[in-house]
Tab-separated table of N, CA and C in Angstrom:
chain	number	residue	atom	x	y	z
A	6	UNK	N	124.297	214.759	319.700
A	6	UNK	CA	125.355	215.688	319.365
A	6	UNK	C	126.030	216.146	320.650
A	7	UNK	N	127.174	216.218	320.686
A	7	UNK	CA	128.262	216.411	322.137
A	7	UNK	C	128.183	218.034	322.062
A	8	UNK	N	128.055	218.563	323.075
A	8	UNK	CA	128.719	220.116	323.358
A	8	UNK	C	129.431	220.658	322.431
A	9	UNK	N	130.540	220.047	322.219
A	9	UNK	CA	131.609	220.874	322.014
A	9	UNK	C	131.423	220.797	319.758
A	10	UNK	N	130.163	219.810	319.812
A	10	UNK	CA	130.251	220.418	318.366
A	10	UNK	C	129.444	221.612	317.942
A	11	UNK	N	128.686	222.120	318.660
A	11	UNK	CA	128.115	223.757	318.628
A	11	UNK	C	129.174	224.372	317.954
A	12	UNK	N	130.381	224.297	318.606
A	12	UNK	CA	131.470	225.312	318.720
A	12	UNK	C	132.189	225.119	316.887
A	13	UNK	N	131.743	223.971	316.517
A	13	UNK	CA	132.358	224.123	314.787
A	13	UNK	C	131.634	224.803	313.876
A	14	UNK	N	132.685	225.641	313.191
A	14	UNK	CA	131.948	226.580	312.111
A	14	UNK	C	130.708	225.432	311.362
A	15	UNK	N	129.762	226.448	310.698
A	15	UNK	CA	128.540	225.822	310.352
A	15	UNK	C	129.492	225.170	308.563
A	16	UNK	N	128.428	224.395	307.758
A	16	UNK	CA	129.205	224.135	306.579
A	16	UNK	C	129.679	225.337	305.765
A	17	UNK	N	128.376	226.764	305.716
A	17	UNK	CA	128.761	227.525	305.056
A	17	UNK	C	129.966	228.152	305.098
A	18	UNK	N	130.287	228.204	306.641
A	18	UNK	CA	131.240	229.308	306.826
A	18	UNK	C	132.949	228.003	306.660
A	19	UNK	N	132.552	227.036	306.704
A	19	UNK	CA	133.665	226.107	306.401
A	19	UNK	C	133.771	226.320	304.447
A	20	UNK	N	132.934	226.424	304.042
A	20	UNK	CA	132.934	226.174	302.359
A	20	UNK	C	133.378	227.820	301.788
A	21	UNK	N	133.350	228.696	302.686
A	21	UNK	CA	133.746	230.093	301.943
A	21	UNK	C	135.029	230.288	302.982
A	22	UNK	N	135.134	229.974	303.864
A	22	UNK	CA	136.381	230.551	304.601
A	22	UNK	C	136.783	231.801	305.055
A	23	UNK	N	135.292	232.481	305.626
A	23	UNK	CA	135.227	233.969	305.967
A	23	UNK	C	135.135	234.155	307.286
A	24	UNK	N	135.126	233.183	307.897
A	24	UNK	CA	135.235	232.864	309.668
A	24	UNK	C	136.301	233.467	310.551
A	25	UNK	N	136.369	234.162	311.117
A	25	UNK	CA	137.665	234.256	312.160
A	25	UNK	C	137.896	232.930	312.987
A	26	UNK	N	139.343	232.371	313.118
A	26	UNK	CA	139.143	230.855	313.621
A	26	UNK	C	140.187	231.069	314.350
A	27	UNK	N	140.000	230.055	315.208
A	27	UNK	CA	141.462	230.021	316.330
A	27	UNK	C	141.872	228.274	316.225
A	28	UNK	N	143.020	228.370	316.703
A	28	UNK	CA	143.556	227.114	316.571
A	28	UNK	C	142.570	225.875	317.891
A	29	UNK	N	142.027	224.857	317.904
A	29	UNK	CA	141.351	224.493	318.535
A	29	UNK	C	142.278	223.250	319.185
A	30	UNK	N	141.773	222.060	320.015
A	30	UNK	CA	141.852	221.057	320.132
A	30	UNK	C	142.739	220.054	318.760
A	31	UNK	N	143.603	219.491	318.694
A	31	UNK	CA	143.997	218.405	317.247
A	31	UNK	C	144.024	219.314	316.020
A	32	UNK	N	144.746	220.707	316.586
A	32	UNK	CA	144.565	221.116	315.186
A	32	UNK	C	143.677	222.036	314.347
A	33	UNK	N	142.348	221.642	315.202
A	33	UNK	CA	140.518	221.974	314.392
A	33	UNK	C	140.943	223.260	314.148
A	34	UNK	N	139.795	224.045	313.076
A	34	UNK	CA	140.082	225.381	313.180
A	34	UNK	C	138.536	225.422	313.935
A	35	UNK	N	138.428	226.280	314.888
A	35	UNK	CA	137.399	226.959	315.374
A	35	UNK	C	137.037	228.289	315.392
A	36	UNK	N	135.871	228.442	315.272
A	36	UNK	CA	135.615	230.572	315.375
A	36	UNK	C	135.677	230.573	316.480
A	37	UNK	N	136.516	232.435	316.352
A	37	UNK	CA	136.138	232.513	318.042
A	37	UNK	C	134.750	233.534	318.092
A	38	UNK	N	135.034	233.536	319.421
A	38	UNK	CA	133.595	233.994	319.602
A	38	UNK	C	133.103	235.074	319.248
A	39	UNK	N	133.636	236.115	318.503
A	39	UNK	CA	133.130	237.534	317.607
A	39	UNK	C	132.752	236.445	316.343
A	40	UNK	N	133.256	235.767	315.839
A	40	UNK	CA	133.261	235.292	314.628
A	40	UNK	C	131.897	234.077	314.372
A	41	UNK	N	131.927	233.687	315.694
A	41	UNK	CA	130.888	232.539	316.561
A	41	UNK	C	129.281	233.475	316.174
A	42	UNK	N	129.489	234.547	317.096
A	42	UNK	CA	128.328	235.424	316.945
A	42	UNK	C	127.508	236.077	316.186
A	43	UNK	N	128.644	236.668	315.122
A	43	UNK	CA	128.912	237.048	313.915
A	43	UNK	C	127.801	236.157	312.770
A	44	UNK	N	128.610	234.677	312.676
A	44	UNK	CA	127.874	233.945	312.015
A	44	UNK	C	126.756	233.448	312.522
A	45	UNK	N	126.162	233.357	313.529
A	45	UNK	CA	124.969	233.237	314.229
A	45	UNK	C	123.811	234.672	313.668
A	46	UNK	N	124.502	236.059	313.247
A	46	UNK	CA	123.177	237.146	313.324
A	46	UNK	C	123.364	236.984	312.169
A	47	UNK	N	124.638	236.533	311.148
A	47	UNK	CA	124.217	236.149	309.386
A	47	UNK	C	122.923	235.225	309.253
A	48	UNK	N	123.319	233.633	310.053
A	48	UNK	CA	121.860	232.940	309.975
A	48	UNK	C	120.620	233.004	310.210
A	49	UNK	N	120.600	234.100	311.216
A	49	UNK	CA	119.246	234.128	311.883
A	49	UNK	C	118.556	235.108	310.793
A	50	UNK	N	119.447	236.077	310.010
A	50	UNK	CA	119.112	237.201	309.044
A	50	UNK	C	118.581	235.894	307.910
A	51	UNK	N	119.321	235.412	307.542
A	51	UNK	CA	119.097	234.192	306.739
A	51	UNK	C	117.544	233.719	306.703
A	52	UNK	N	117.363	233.435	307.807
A	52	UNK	CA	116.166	232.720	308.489
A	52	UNK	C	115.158	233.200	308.263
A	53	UNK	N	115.100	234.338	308.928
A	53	UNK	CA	113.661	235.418	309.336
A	53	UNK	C	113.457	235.982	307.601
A	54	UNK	N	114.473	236.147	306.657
A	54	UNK	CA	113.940	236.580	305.648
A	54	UNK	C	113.693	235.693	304.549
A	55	UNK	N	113.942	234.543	304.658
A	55	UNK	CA	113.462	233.588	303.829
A	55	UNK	C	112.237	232.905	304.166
A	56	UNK	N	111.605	232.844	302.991
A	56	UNK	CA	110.001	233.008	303.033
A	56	UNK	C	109.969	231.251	302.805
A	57	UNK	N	108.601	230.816	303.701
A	57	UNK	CA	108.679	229.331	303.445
A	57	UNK	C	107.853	228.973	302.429
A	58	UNK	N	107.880	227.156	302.166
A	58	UNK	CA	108.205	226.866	300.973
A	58	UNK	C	106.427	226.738	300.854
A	59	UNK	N	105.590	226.284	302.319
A	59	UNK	CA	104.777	226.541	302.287
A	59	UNK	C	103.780	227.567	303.038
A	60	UNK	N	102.410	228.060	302.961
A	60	UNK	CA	101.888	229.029	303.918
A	60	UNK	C	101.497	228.513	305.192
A	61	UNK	N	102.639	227.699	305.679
A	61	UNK	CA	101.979	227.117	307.198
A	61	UNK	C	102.823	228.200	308.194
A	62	UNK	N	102.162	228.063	309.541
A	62	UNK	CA	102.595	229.111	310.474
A	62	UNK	C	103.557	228.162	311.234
A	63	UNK	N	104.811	229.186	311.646
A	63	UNK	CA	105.733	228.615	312.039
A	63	UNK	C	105.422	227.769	313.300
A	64	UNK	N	104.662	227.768	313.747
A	64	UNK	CA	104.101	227.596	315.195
A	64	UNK	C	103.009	225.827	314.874
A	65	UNK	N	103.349	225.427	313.820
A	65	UNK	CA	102.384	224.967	313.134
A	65	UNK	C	103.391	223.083	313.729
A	66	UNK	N	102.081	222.138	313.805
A	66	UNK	CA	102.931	220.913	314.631
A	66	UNK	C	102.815	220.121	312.880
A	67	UNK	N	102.901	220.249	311.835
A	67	UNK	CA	102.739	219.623	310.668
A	67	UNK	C	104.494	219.052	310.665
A	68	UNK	N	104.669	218.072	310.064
A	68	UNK	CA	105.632	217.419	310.300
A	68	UNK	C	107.103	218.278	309.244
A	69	UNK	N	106.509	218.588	307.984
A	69	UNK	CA	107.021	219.505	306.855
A	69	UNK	C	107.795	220.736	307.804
A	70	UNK	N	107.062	220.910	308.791
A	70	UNK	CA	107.244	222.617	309.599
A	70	UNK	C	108.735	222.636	310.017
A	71	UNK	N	109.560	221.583	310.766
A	71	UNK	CA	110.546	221.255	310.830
A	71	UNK	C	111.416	220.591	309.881
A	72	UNK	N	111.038	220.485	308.678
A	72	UNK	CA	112.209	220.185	307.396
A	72	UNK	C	112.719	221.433	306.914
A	73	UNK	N	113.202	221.103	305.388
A	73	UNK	CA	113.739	222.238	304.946
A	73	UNK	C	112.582	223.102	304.305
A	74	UNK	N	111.693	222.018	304.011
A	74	UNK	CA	110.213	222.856	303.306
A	74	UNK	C	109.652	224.192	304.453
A	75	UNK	N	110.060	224.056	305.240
A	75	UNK	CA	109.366	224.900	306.560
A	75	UNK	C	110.641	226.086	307.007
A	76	UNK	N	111.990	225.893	305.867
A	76	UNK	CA	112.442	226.499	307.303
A	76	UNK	C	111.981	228.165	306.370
A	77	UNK	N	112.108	229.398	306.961
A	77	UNK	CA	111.727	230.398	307.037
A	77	UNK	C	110.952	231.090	307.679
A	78	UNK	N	110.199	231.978	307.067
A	78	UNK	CA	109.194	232.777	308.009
A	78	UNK	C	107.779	232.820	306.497
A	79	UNK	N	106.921	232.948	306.950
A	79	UNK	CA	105.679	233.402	306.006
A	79	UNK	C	105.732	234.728	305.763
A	80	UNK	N	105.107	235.051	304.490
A	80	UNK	CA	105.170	235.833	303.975
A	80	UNK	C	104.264	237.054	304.414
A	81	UNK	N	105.037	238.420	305.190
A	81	UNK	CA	104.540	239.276	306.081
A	81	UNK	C	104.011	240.677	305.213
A	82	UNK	N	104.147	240.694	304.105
A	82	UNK	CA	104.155	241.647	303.392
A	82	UNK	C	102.996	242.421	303.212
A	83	UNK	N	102.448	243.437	303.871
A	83	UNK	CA	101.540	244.015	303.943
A	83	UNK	C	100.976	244.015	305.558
A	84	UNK	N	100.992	243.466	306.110
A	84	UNK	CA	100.550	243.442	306.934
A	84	UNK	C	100.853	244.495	307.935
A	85	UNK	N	99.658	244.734	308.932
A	85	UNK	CA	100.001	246.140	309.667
A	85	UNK	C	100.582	245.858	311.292
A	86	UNK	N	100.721	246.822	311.262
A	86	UNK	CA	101.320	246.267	312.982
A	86	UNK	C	100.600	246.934	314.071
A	87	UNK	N	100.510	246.162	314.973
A	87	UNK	CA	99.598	245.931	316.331
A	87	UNK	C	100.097	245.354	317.380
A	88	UNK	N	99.520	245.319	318.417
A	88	UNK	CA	99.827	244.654	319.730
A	88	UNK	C	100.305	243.380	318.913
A	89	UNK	N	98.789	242.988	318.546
A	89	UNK	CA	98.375	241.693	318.662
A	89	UNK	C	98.990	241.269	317.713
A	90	UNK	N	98.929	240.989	316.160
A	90	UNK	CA	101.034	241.395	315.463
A	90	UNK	C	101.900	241.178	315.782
A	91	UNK	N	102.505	241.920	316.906
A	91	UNK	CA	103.746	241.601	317.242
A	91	UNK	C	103.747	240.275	318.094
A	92	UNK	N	102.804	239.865	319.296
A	92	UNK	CA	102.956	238.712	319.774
A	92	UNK	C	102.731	237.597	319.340
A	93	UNK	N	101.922	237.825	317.961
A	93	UNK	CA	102.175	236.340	316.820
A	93	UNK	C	103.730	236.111	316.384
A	94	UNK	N	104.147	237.416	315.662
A	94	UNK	CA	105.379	237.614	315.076
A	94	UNK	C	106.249	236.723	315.927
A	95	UNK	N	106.610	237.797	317.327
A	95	UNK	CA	107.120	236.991	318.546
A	95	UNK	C	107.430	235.530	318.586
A	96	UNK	N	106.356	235.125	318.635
A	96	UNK	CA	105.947	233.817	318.848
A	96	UNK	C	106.613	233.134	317.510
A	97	UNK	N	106.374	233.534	316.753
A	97	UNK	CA	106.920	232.858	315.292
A	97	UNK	C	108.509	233.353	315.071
A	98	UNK	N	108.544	234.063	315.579
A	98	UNK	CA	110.443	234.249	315.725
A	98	UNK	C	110.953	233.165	316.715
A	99	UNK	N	110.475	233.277	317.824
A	99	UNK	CA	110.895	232.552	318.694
A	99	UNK	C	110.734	230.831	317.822
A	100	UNK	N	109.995	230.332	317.548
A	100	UNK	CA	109.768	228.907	317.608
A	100	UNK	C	110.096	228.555	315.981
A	101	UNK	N	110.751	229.660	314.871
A	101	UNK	CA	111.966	229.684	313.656
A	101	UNK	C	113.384	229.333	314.650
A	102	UNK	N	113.857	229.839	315.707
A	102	UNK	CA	114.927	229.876	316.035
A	102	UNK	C	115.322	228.967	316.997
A	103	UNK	N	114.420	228.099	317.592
A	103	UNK	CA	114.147	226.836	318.181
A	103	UNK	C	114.073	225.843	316.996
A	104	UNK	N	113.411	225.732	316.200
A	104	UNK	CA	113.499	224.876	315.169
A	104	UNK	C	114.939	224.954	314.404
A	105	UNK	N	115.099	225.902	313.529
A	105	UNK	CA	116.360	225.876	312.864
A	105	UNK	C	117.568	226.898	313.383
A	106	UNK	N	118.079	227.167	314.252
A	106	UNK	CA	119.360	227.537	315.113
A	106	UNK	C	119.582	226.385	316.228
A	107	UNK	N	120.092	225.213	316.144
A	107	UNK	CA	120.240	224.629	317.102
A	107	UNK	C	121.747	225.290	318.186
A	108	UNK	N	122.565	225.965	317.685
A	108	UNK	CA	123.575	226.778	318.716
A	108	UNK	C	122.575	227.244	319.882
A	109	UNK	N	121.836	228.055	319.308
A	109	UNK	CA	121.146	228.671	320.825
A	109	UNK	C	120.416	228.169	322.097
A	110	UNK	N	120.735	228.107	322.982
A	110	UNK	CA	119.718	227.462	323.764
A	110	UNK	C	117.986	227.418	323.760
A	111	UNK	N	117.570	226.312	323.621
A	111	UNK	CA	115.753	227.200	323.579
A	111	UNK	C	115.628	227.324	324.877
A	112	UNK	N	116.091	226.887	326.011
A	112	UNK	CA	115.445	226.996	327.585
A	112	UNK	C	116.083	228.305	327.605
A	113	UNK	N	116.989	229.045	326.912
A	113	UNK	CA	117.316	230.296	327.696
A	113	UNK	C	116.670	231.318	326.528
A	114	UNK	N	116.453	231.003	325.137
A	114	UNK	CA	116.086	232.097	324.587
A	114	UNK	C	114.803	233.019	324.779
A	115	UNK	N	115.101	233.963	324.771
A	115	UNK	CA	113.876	235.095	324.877
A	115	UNK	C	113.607	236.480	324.298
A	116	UNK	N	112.525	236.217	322.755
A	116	UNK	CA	112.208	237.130	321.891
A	116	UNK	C	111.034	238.074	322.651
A	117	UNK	N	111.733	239.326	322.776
A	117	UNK	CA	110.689	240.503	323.620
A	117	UNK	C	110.237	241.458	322.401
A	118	UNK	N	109.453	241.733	322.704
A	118	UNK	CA	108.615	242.888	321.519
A	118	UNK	C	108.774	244.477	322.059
A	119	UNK	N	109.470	245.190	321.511
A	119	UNK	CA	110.171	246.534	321.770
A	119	UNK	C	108.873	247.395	321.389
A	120	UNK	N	107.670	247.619	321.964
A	120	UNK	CA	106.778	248.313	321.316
A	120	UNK	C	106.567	249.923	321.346
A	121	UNK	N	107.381	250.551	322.217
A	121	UNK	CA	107.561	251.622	322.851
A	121	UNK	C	108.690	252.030	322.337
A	122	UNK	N	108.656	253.315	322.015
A	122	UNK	CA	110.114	254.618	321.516
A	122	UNK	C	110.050	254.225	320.167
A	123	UNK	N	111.274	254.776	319.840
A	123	UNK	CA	111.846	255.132	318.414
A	123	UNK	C	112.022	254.112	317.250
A	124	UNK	N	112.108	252.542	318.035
A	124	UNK	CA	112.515	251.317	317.601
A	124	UNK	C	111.317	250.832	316.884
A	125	UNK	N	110.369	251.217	317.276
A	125	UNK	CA	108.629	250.764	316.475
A	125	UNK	C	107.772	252.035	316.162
A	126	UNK	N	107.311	251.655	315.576
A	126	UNK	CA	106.349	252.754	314.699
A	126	UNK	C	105.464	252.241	313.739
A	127	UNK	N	104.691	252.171	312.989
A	127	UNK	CA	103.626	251.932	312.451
A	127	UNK	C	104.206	251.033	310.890
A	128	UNK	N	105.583	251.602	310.896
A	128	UNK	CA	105.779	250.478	309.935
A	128	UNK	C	107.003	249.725	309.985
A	129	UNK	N	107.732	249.620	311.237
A	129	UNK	CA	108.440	248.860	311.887
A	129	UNK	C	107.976	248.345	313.371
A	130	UNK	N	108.096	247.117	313.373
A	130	UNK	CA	108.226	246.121	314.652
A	130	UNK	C	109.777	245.412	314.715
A	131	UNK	N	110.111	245.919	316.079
A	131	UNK	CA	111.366	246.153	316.367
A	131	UNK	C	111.117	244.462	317.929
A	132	UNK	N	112.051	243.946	317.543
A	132	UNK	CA	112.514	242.840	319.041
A	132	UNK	C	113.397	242.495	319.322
A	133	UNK	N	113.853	242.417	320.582
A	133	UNK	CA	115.111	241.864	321.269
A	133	UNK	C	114.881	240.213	321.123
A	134	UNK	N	116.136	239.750	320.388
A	134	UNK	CA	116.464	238.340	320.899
A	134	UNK	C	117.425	238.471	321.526
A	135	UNK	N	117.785	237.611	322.871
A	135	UNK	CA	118.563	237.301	323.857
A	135	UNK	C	118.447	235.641	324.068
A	136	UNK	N	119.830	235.359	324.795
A	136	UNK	CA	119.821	233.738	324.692
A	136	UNK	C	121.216	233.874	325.105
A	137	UNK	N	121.698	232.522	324.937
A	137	UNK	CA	122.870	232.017	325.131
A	137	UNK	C	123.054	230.818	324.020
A	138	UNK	N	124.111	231.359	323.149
A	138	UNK	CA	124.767	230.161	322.552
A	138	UNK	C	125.633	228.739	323.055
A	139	UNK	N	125.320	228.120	322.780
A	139	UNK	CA	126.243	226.444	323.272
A	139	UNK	C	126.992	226.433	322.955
A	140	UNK	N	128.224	226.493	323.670
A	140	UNK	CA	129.650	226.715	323.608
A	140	UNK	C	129.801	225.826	324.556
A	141	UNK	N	131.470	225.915	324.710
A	141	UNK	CA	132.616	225.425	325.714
A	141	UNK	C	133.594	226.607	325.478
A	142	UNK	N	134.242	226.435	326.662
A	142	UNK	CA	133.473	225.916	327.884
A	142	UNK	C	132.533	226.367	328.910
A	143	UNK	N	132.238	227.791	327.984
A	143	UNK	CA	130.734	228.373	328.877
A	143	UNK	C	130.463	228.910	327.857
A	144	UNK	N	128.869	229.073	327.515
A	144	UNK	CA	127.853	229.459	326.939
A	144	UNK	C	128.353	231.075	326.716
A	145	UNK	N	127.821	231.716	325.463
A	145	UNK	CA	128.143	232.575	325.149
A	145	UNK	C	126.886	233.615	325.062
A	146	UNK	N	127.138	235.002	325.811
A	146	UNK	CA	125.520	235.264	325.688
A	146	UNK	C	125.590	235.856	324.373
A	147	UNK	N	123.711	236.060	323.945
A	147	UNK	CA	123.170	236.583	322.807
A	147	UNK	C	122.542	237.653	322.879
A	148	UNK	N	122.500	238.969	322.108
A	148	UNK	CA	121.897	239.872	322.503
A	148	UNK	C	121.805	240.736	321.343
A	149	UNK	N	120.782	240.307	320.590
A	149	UNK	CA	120.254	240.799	319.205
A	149	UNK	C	119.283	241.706	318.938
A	150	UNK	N	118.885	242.774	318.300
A	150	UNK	CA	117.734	243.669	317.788
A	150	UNK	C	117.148	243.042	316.499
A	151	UNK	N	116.045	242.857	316.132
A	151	UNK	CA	115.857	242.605	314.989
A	151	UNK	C	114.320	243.497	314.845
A	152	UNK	N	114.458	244.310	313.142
A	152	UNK	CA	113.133	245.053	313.213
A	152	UNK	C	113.030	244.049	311.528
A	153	UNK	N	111.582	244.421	312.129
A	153	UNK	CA	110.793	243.992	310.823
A	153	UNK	C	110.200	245.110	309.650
A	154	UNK	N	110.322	245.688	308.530
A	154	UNK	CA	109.613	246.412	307.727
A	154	UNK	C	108.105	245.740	307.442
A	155	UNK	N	107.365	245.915	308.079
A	155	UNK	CA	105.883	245.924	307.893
A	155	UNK	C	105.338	245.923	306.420
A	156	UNK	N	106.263	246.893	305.833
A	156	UNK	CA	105.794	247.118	304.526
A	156	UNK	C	106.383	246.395	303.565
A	157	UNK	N	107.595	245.531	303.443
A	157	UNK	CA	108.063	244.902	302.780
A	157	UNK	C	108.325	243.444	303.144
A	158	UNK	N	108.039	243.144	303.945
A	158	UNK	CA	108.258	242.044	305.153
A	158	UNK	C	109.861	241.656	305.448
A	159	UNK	N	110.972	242.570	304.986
A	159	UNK	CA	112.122	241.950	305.753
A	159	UNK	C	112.427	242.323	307.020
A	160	UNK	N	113.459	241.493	307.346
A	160	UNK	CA	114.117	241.461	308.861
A	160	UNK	C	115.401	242.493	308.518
A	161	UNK	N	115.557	242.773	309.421
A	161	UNK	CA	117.274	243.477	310.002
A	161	UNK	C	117.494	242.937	310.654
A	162	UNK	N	118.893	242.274	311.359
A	162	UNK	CA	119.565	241.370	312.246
A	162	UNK	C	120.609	242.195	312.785
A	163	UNK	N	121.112	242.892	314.063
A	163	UNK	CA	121.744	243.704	314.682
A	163	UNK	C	122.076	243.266	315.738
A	164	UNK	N	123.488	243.810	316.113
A	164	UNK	CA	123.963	243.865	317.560
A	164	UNK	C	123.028	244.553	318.657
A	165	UNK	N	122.690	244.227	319.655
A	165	UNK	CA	121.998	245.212	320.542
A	165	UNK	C	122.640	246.120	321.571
């Protein structure tokens, strides 16, 4: 895949037509980059709250883990939060968004665990994703909050 196809709206946002687009190269319509970003914290919301098809851990080398049977997150629901919690979580955010976000860079992305202040508490786990999206003609940075409800297992997907 060349560079510069990062930069085309995904199918969804081509099949509903809710994209902000700019006139591109031959015509293309392209998002720009609010619209780029935009649809990047819809997918990743997408992602983290869709539960997979089976109970394997995202982190898991089974061949299924990278199809569509795999893409999501396991089912977090109940579970309490801890150190040790969040750097699984971590870990399983990070290597959902390496697997299914190919826009983002994986050599630059980096899911941090916010465990301190207002952002976490006993029934939220709160993390920074940061990265850089693949663009032209320079990479676009990423700079996301995402908390988890402990008690229900969804994600929130936010500007940071």
């Amino acid at each position: 895949m060349k560079r510069e196809d990062f930069f085309f709206p995904s199918l969804f946002d081509r099949l509903t037509g809710t994209q902000a687009v700019v006139a591109g190269r031959n015509g293309a319509r392209l998002p720009d980059r609010k619209g780029l970003l935009a649809s990047i914290q819809r997918d990743l919301s997408f992602l983290l709250n869709s539960i997979t098809a089976y109970h394997i851990a995202p982190d898991s080398d089974e061949p299924y883990s990278t199809s569509v049977i795999g893409f999501g997150f396991p089912c977090l629901n109940g579970q309490t939060s801890s150190q040790g919690t969040a750097k699984q979580i971590e870990r399983w955010i990070r290597q959902a968004i390496v697997r299914f976000e190919p826009r983002i860079d994986p050599v630059s992305l980096k899911v941090i665990p916010l465990l301190n202040g207002a952002e976490s508490h006993h029934q939220l786990l709160a993390f920074q994703i940061a990265g850089y999206v693949l663009a032209n003609p320079v990479p676009i940075e990423l700079l996301l909050r995402t908390q988890l409800d402990v008690e229900n297992g969804r994600f929130s997907v936010s500007e940071y």
